[in-house]
């Protein structure tokens, strides 16, 4: 009795804390409005800085000689005739040339079809339903982690399935929900495959890196090696927290509902569709591999024969991924009956783009902000001044990166969108860290760690309310406080464990991705 009362008091304390966070977070404007305000601030600051003669001196990459040269950069105003002309003439090109824009939309053409056809959901159900009781926790966490290849589909599909599967194995459904949520959201950046988040962040990073080096490009595979290993780390930590901390606190859960086992079963038609879709996917992958084997393959670099550096295989990875999702999902949809004809597929492609409407609107405003940042030289000046300051205080190496991870994790509590935060932070920290000798890819990795680990304890994360509703199905008394107290151990363990992995990676000097160094 006393234990329950103490637990209740703890939940009440969490509720009060989270209510204050929610109130503060709700005062933030809509992301579109936020970027519009930020763009206006850049316009005003540019005029003030130019009038004050603000400048900075440092080493900048000469794109013609590809060598660093000492250069003095001064602020440029957007409120004079030339600046106003720039804003009007380049508004459309800023939008259409924004690096993340095209790659995200193209990727969603394939991923959206995989989701709409039911292919992804069927694959998840099949894998989970065939897993032994001992392995159910790591499998649920693992599926949550790899689900981010399909953007946010894991939140809607896997989190409720995780609860159902645990209940089917006579385990507490909230533990299954927590394990799935931890994998999907806490491990959002980790994956064995390249997903939409890789292409999105890489595009923003490219824009930021080009503040100092206009020819620098961050590829979608820039963090692949690190995130590949991170997948196993998150699964291990997620399994430990679920089995040793979360589920023991929840206690036993009794149910006589036999329908839960059927919820993870596929119909005969769905099973047949899944088999043929997977066969199609394997054939597609095999064809790519066979195509890449010859030394004179078009997928290789024509000069060096490399499959990584300036190779069509890597340069065209977005197209290959999109096709890899599209073909098997069409096969699945046709056999399962989701897609009866080509008109259904065409309508699905339209729905995929319709679902990106808010992203497209956000991109227009964000693109203006980023380009204003570049044009006015404010980004370069901040980077040079920041690098100079950090250099003077002697804060470099692992401590610097760790502090950046913590900063990102804190900001993530109040601003949920990964792309929105990175669009703000990248133009400042990527050039700053480049001046200190660290690659944009390393800065991006540090950001992704901080951005992922506090998702699961932030009530401002867009799916947080939905997870609370899922939890209430199994515990009518649960609320935000209950969910946050359940997920807090995951957040702490992920933040500490993932940061330690990054420090070890830096110490060993390992590549972050194919041909990608940690140093600039």
Short mmCIF file of C-alpha atoms in Angstrom, two decimals, residues 28 31 34-35 38 155 185 188-189 197 200-201 204-205 208 362 366 369-370 404-430 446-455 458 460-462:
data_model
loop_
_atom_site.label_atom_id
_atom_site.label_comp_id
_atom_site.label_asym_id
_atom_site.label_seq_id
_atom_site.Cartn_x
_atom_site.Cartn_y
_atom_site.Cartn_z
CA UNK A 28 6.62 27.99 -29.03
CA UNK A 31 7.60 25.37 -36.89
CA UNK A 34 9.19 29.79 -36.04
CA UNK A 35 11.35 29.72 -39.16
CA UNK A 38 14.03 33.38 -37.44
CA UNK A 155 5.13 4.75 -34.15
CA UNK A 185 11.97 6.80 -30.97
CA UNK A 188 15.54 6.74 -34.17
CA UNK A 189 18.89 7.50 -35.80
CA UNK A 197 16.40 10.40 -41.77
CA UNK A 200 17.14 14.41 -44.71
CA UNK A 201 19.94 15.26 -42.26
CA UNK A 204 20.83 19.92 -44.29
CA UNK A 205 24.43 19.15 -43.33
CA UNK A 208 25.65 24.03 -43.63
CA UNK A 362 8.03 24.06 -43.79
CA UNK A 366 13.35 26.92 -43.71
CA UNK A 369 16.26 31.04 -43.36
CA UNK A 370 19.25 28.87 -44.29
CA UNK A 404 27.23 19.22 -28.01
CA UNK A 405 25.39 15.89 -27.56
CA UNK A 406 24.03 17.07 -24.20
CA UNK A 407 23.02 20.45 -25.65
CA UNK A 408 21.11 18.74 -28.46
CA UNK A 409 19.40 16.35 -26.05
CA UNK A 410 18.24 19.30 -23.94
CA UNK A 411 16.93 21.31 -26.90
CA UNK A 412 15.10 18.20 -28.11
CA UNK A 413 12.88 18.32 -25.01
CA UNK A 414 11.34 21.55 -26.26
CA UNK A 415 11.50 21.19 -30.04
CA UNK A 416 10.53 17.81 -31.43
CA UNK A 417 11.26 18.03 -35.15
CA UNK A 418 14.68 16.57 -35.95
CA UNK A 419 14.94 18.42 -39.25
CA UNK A 420 13.77 21.74 -37.76
CA UNK A 421 16.37 21.64 -34.98
CA UNK A 422 19.14 20.58 -37.34
CA UNK A 423 18.24 23.33 -39.77
CA UNK A 424 18.86 25.81 -36.94
CA UNK A 425 21.90 24.15 -35.37
CA UNK A 426 23.76 22.88 -38.44
CA UNK A 427 24.63 26.29 -39.97
CA UNK A 428 26.21 27.28 -36.65
CA UNK A 429 27.94 24.15 -35.37
CA UNK A 430 29.04 22.43 -38.58
CA UNK A 446 26.76 13.89 -32.30
CA UNK A 447 23.54 15.71 -33.13
CA UNK A 448 21.72 12.48 -33.98
CA UNK A 449 22.63 10.93 -30.63
CA UNK A 450 21.29 13.87 -28.63
CA UNK A 451 18.24 14.22 -30.86
CA UNK A 452 17.21 10.56 -30.49
CA UNK A 453 17.78 9.87 -26.81
CA UNK A 454 15.31 12.37 -25.33
CA UNK A 455 12.49 11.81 -27.83
CA UNK A 458 9.50 14.75 -24.43
CA UNK A 460 6.34 17.85 -27.28
CA UNK A 461 7.30 14.94 -29.54
CA UNK A 462 4.44 14.69 -32.04
#
